[in-house]
Tab-separated table of C-alpha atoms in Angstrom:
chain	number	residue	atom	x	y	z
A	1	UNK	CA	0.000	0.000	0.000
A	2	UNK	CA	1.237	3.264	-1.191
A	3	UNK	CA	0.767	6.163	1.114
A	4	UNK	CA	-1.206	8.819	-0.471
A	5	UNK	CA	-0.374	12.679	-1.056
A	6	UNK	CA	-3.020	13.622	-3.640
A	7	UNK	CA	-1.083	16.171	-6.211
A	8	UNK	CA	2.192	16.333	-5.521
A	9	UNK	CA	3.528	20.251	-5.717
A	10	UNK	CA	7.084	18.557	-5.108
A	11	UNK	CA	7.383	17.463	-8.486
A	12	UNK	CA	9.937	18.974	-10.161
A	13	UNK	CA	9.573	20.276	-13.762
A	14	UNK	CA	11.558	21.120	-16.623
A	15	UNK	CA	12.218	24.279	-18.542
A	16	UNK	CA	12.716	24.647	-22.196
A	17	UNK	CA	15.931	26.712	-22.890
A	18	UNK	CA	17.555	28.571	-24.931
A	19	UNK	CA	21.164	28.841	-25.412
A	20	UNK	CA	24.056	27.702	-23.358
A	21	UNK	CA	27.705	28.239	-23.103
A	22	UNK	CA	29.705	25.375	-21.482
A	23	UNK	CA	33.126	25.688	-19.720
A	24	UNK	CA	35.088	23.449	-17.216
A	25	UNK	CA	35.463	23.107	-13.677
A	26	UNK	CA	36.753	20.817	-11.408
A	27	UNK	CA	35.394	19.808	-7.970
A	28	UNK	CA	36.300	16.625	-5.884
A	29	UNK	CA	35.180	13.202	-6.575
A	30	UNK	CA	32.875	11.793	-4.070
A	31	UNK	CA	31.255	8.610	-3.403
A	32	UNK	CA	30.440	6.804	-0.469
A	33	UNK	CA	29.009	3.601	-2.365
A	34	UNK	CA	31.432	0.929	-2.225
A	35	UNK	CA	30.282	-1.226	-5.355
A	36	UNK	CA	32.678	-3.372	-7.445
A	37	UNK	CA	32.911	-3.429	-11.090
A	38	UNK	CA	34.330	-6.012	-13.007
A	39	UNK	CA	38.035	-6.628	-13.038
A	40	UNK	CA	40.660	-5.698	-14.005
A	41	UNK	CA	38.664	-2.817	-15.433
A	42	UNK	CA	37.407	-0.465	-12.428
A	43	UNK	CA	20.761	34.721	19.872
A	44	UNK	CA	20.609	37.900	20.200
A	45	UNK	CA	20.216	40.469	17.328
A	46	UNK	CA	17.626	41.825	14.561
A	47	UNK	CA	14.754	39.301	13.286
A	48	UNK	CA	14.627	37.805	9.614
A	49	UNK	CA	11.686	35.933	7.767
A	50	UNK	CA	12.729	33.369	5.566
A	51	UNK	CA	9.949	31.375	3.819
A	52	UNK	CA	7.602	31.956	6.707
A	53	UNK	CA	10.561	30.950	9.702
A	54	UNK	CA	11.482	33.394	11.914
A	55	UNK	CA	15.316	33.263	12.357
A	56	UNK	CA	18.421	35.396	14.319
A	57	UNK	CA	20.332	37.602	11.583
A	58	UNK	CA	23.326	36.869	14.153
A	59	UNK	CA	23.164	33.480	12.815
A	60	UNK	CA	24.747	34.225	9.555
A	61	UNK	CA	26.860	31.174	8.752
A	62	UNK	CA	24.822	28.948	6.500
A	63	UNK	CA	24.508	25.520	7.758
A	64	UNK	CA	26.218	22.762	6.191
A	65	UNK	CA	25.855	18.898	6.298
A	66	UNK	CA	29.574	18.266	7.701
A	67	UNK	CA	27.969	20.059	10.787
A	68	UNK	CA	24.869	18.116	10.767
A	69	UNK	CA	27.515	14.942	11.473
A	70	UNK	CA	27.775	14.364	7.904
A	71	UNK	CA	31.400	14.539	6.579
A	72	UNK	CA	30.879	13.212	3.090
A	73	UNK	CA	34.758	13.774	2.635
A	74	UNK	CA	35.837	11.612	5.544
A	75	UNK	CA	33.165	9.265	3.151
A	76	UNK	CA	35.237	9.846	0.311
A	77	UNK	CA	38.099	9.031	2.078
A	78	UNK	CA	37.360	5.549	2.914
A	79	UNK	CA	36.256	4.489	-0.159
A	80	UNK	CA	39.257	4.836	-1.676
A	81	UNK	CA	41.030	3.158	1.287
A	82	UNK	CA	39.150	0.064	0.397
A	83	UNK	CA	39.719	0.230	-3.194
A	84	UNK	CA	43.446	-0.134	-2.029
A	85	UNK	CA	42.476	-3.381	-0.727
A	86	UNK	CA	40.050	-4.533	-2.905
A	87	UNK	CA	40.253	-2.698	-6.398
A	88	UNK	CA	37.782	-2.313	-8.819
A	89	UNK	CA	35.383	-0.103	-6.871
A	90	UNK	CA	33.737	2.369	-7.863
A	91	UNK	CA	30.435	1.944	-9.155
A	92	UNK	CA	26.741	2.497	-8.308
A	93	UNK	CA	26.242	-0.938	-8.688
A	94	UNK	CA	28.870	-4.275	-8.710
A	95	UNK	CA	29.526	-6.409	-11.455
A	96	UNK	CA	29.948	-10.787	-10.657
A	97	UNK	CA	29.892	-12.006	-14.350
A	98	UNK	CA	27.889	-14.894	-15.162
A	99	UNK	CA	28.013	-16.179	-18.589
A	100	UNK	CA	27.499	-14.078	-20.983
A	101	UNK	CA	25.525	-11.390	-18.503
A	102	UNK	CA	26.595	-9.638	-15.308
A	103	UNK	CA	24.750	-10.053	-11.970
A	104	UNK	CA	25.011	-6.038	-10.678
A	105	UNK	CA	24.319	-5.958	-7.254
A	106	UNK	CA	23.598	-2.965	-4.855
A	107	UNK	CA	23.049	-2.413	-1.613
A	108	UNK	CA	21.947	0.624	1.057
A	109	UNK	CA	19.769	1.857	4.034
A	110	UNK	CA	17.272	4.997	3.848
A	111	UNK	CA	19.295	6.885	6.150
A	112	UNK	CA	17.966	9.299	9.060
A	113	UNK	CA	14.490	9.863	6.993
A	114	UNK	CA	13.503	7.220	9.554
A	115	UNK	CA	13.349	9.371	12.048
A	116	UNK	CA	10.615	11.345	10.337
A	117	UNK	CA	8.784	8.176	9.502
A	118	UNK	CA	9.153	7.682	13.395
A	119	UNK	CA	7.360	11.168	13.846
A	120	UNK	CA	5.107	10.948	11.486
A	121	UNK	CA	3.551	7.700	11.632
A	122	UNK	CA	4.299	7.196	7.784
A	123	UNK	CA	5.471	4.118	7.504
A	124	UNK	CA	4.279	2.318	4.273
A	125	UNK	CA	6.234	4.812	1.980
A	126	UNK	CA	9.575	4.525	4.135
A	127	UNK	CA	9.541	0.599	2.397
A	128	UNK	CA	9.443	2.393	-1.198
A	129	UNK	CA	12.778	4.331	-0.504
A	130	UNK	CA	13.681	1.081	0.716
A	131	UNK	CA	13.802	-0.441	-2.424
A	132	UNK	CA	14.174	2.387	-4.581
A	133	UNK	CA	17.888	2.839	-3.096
A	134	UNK	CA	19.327	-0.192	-4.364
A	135	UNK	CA	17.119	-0.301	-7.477
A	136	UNK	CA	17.158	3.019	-9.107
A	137	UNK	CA	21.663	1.832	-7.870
A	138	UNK	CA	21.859	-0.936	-10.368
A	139	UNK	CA	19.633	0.340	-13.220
A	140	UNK	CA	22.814	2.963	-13.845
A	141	UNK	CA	24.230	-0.029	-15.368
A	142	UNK	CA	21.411	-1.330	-17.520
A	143	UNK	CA	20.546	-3.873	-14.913
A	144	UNK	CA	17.154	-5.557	-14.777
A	145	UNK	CA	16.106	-6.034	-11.096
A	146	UNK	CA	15.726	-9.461	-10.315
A	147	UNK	CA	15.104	-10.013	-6.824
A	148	UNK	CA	15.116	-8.037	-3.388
A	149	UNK	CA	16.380	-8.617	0.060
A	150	UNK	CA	15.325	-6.562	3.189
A	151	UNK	CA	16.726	-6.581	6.597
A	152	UNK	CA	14.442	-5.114	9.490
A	153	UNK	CA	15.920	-4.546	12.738
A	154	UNK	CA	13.829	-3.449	16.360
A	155	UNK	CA	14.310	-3.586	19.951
A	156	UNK	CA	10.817	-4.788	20.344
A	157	UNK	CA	8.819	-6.185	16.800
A	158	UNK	CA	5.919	-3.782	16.476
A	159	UNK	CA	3.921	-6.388	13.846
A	160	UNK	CA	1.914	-3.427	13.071
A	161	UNK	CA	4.418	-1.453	11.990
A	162	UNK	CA	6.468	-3.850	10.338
A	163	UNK	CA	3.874	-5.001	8.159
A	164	UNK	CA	3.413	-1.253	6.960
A	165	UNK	CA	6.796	-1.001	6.448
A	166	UNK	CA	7.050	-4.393	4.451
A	167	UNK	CA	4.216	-3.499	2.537
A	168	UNK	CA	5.820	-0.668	0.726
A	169	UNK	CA	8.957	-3.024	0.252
A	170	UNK	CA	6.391	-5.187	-1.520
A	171	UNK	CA	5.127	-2.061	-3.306
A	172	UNK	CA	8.215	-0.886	-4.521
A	173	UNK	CA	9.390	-4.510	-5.633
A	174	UNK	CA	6.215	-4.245	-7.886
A	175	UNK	CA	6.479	-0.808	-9.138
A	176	UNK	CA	10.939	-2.360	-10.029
A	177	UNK	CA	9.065	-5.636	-11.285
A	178	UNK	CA	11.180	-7.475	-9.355
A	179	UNK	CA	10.439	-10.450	-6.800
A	180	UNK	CA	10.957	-10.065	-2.813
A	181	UNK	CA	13.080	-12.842	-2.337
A	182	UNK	CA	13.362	-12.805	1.091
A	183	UNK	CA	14.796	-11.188	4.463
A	184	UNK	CA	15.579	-11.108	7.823
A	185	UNK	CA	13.450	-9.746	11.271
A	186	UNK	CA	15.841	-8.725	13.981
A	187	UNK	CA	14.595	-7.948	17.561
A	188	UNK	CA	17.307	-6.878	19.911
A	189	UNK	CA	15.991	-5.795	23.229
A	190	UNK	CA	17.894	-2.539	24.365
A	191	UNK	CA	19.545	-2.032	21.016
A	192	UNK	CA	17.068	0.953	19.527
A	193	UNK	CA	14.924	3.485	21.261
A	194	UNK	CA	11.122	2.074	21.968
A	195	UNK	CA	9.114	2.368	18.844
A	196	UNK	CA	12.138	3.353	16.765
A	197	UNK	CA	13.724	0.491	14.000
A	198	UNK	CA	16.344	0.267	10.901
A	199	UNK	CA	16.706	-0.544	7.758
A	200	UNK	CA	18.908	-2.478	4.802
A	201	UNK	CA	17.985	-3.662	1.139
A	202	UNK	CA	20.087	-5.699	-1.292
A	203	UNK	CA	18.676	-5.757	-4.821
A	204	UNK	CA	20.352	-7.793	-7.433
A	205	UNK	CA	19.824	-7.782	-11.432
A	206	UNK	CA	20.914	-8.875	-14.845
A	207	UNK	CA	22.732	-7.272	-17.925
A	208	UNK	CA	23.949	-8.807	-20.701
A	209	UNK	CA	28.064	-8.310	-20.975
A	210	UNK	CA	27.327	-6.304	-24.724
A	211	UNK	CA	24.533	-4.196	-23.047
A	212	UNK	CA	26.482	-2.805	-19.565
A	213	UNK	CA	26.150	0.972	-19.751
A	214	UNK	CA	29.671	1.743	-18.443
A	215	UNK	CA	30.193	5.287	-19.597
A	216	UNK	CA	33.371	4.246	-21.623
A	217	UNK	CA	31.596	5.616	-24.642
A	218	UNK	CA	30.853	9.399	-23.342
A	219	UNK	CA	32.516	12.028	-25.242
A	220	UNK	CA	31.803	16.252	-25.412
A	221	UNK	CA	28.964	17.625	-26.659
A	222	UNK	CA	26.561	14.940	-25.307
A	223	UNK	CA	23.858	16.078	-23.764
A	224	UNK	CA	22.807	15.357	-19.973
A	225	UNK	CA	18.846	14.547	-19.357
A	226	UNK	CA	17.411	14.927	-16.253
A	227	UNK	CA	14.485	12.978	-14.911
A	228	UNK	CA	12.166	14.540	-12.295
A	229	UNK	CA	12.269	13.695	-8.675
A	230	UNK	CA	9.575	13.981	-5.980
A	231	UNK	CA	11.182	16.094	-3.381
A	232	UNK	CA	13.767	15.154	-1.231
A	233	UNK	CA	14.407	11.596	-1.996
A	234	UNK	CA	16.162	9.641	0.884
A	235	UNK	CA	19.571	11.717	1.011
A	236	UNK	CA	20.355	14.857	3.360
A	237	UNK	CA	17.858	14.196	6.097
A	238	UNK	CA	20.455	14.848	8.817
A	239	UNK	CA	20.700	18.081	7.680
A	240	UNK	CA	17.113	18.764	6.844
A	241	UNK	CA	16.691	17.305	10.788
A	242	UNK	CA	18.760	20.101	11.999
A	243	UNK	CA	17.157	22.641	9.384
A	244	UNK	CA	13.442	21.393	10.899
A	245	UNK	CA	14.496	22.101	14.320
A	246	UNK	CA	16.230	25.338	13.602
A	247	UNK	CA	13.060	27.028	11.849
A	248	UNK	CA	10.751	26.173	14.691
A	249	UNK	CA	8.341	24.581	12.689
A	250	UNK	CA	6.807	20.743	13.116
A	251	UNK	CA	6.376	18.247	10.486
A	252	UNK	CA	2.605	19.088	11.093
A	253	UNK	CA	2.780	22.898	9.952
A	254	UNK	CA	2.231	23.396	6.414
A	255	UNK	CA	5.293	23.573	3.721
A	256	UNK	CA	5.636	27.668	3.092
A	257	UNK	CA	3.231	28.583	0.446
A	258	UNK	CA	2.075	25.042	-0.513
A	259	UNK	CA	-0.820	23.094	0.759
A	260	UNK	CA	1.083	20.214	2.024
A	261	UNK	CA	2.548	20.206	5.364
A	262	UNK	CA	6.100	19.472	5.902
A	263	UNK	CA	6.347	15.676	6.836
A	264	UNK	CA	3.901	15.356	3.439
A	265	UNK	CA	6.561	16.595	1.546
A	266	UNK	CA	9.507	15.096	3.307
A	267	UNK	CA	8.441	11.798	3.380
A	268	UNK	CA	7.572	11.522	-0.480
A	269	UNK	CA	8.616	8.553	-1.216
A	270	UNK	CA	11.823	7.917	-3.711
A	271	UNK	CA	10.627	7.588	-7.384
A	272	UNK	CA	11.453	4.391	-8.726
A	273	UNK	CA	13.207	4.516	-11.941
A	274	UNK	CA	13.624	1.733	-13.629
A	275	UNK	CA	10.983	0.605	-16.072
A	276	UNK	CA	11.684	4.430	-17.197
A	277	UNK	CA	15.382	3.955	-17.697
A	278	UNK	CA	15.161	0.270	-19.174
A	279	UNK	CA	12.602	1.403	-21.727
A	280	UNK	CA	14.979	4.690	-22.435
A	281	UNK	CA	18.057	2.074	-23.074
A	282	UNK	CA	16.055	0.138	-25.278
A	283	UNK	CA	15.562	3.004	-27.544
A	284	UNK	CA	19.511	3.677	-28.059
A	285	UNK	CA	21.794	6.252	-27.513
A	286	UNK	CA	22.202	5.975	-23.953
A	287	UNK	CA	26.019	6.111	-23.083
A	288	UNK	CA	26.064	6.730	-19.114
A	289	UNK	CA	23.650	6.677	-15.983
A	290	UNK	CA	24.054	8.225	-12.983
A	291	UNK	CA	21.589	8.502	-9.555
A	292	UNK	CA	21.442	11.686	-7.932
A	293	UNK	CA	22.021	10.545	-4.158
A	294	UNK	CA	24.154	11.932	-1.345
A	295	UNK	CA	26.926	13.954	-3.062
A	296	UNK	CA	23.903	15.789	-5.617
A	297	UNK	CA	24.805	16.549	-8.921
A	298	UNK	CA	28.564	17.776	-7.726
A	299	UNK	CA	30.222	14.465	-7.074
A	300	UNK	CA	27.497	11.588	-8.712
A	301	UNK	CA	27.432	12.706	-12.102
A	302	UNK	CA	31.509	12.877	-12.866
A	303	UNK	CA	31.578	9.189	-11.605
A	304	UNK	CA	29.948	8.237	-14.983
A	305	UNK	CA	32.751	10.015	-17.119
A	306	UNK	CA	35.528	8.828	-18.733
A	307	UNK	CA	38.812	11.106	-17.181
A	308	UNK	CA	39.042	14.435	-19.217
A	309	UNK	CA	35.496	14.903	-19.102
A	310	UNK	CA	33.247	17.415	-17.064
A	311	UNK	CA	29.764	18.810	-16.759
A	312	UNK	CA	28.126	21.779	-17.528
A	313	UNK	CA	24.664	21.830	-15.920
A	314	UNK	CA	22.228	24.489	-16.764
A	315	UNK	CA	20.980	25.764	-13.389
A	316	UNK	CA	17.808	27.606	-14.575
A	317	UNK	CA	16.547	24.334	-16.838
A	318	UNK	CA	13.783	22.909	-14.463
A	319	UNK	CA	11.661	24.177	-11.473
A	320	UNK	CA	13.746	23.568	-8.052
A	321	UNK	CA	10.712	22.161	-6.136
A	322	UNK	CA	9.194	24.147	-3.376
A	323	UNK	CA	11.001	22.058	-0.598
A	324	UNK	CA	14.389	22.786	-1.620
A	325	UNK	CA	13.821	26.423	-1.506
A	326	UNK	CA	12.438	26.304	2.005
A	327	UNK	CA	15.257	24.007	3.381
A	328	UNK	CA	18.341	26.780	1.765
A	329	UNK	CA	15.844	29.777	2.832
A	330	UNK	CA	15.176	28.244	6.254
A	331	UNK	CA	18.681	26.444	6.975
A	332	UNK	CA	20.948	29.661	4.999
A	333	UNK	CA	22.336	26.935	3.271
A	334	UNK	CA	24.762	28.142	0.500
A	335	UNK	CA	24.043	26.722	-3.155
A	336	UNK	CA	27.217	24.467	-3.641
A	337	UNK	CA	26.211	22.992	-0.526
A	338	UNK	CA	22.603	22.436	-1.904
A	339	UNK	CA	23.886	21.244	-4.884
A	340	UNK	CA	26.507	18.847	-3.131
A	341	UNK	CA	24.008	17.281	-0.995
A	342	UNK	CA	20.359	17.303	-2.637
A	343	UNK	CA	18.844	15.850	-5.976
A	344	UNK	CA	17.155	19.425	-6.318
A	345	UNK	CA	14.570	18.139	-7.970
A	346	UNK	CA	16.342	15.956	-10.615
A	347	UNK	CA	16.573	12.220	-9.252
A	348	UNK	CA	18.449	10.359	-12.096
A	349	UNK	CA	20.882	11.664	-15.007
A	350	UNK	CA	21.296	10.261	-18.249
A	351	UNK	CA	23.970	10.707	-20.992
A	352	UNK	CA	22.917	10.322	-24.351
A	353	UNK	CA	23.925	11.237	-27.747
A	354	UNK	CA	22.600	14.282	-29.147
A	355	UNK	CA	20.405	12.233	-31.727
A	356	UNK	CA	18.769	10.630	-28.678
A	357	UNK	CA	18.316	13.767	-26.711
A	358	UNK	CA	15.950	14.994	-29.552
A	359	UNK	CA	13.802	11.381	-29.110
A	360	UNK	CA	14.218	11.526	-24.932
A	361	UNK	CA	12.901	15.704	-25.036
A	362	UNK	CA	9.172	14.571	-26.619
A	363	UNK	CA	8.981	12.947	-23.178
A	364	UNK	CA	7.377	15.576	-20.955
A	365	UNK	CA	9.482	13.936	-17.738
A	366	UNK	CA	12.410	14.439	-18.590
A	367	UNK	CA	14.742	18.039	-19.967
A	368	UNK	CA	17.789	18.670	-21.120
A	369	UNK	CA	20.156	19.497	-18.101
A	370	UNK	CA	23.539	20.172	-19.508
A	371	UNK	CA	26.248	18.445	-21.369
A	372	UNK	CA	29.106	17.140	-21.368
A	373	UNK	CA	32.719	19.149	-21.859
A	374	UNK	CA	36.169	18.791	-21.983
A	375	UNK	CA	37.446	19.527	-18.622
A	376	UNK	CA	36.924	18.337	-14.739
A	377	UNK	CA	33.771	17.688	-12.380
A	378	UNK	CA	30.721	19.975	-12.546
A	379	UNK	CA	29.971	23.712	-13.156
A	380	UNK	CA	26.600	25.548	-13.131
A	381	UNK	CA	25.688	27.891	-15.515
């Protein structure tokens, strides 16, 4: 069962443009997925309003999510520790060949959104994001889910609530037409706050070795089409935490100028992108995939490029959804760190040829974002 949020006003959409000029930048790689591809290959002061939250002016300094607890460079940092020890990694999914396919397998958690789910009472949706984490993870490479694993942990098993929760894992496993396999119910007394559980998902699919969307093939001038998100995904909810309990507002009050309240639009759940993508692929022209997760368009989408190659993403090409802007209004965040830790509205990123971008832009989902240029990382024009 899919929790319900009528019209969603969180849905981002895109902007025709006009023209562009690209240049070159060059910020960090990031990624905190550890995924294997196959070898050897890879308060005192004046009063502000911001968005309807009354804040201190003395509090100037933006927040960021390093001070949230989120250090997404100390994340960076052990990733590539590992690949020292076990090389190859890399990817948003891994690669185990079989045949004359690869089995691309993916792994990961929903992060601190539980706590709103906790809050709210929402917890069908929360086993959505679930799946959509490891899914929407292994479609970058062309992978058709084939089955899903979930691992619930409690202190004491609230059957109530797990069966809302597993009912959205079934959910999503429909909407990624894959089967739910299987998992594992773990009730350790003490371990978690009363009421309060966690989450893990392993998804595993199928590609054939000749169809593996690698990126290998990317060159400049391709173009970069983004497909819509519905808010905030499952990424950055430490920081949205601390930007909640800095504005004063509840989950209950409504989002600034919209007609949903906040824990509506928080807890949308992750679109699920893969009979999208797959039927994309099987039209051609599709060269590289990437999933706008923690590390936002800064550090996901130069994971997909061959070295020498950068991004230029147009900044004014789709509608930032109405949540974003009230988490930088009501948090000061500054726009790099937006950018670096948010989807902002755009969920997945594909690069296609040119030819292709004029089939993909009939499809009223998905705009053109940027391209691709001869340079470093990401820039935003």
């Amino acid at each position: 069962m899919t929790t319900s949020f009528g019209a969603n006003p969180e849905l981002s959409r895109c902007l025709r443009l006009s023209s562009h000029i690209p240049s070159a930048s060059q910020p960090n790689f990031h990624s905190s997925r550890r995924s294997f591809l196959p070898l050897p290959s890879n308060d005192a002061g004046a009063k502000t309003t911001a968005m309807g939250v009354s804040m201190s002016s003395a509090n100037s300094k933006g927040l960021t999510y390093k001070e949230a607890g989120v250090d997404i460079d100390a994340g960076s940092e052990l990733v590539w520790r590992i690949a020292k020890m076990a090389p190859g990694i890399g990817g948003f999914g891994g690669l185990f060949p079989l045949g004359d396919s690869y089995l691309v397998a993916g792994t990961d958690g929903v992060g601190t959104k539980l706590k709103l789910a906790f809050e709210t009472g929402i917890h069908e949706s929360i086993g959505i994001d679930l799946v959509a984490m490891s899914v929407n993870d292994i479609v970058t490479s062309g992978a058709k889910p084939l089955f899903f694993l979930d691992y619930f942990a409690t202190s004491r098993l609230d059957v109530d609530h797990a069966e809302k929760v597993i009912r959205g894992i079934v959910d999503g496993c429909q909407q990624s037409d894959c089967t739910l396999l299987g998992g594992e119910t773990a009730e350790m007394p003490s371990f978690y706050e009363d009421g309060e559980y966690d989450l893990s998902g392993f998804a595993v699919g199928i590609v054939r070795k000749d169809s593996v969307i690698d990126g290998k093939n990317i060159v400049a001038g391709d173009v970069l089409i983004g497909l819509p998100s519905s808010g905030v995904h499952s990424n950055g909810f430490s920081l949205v935490r601390r930007v909640l309990a800095q504005s004063g507002l509840s989950l209950k009050d409504q989002l600034p100028g919209q007609t949903v309240t906040l824990g509506e639009a928080l807890m949308a759940p992750t679109v699920i992108y893969v009979k999208q993508v797959l039927d994309i692929i099987s039209k051609g022209g599709v060269k590289g995939i990437a999933h706008i997760t923690g590390g936002g368009f800064t550090d996901n989408i130069p994971r997909v490029f061959p070295k020498g190659l950068g991004a230029v993403i147009y900044k004014d090409s789709w509608v930032i959804p109405p949540v974003f802007k009230w988490i930088k209004e009501a948090g000061r965040i500054e726009d790099s760190e937006m950018r670096r830790t948010f989807n902002m509205g755009i969920g997945m990123v594909l690069v296609v040829s040119p030819e292709a971008a004029l089939r993909l832009l009939g499809d009223s989902a998905a705009c053109r974002i940027g391209e691709v240029v001869t340079g470093d990382g990401v820039i935003y024009q």
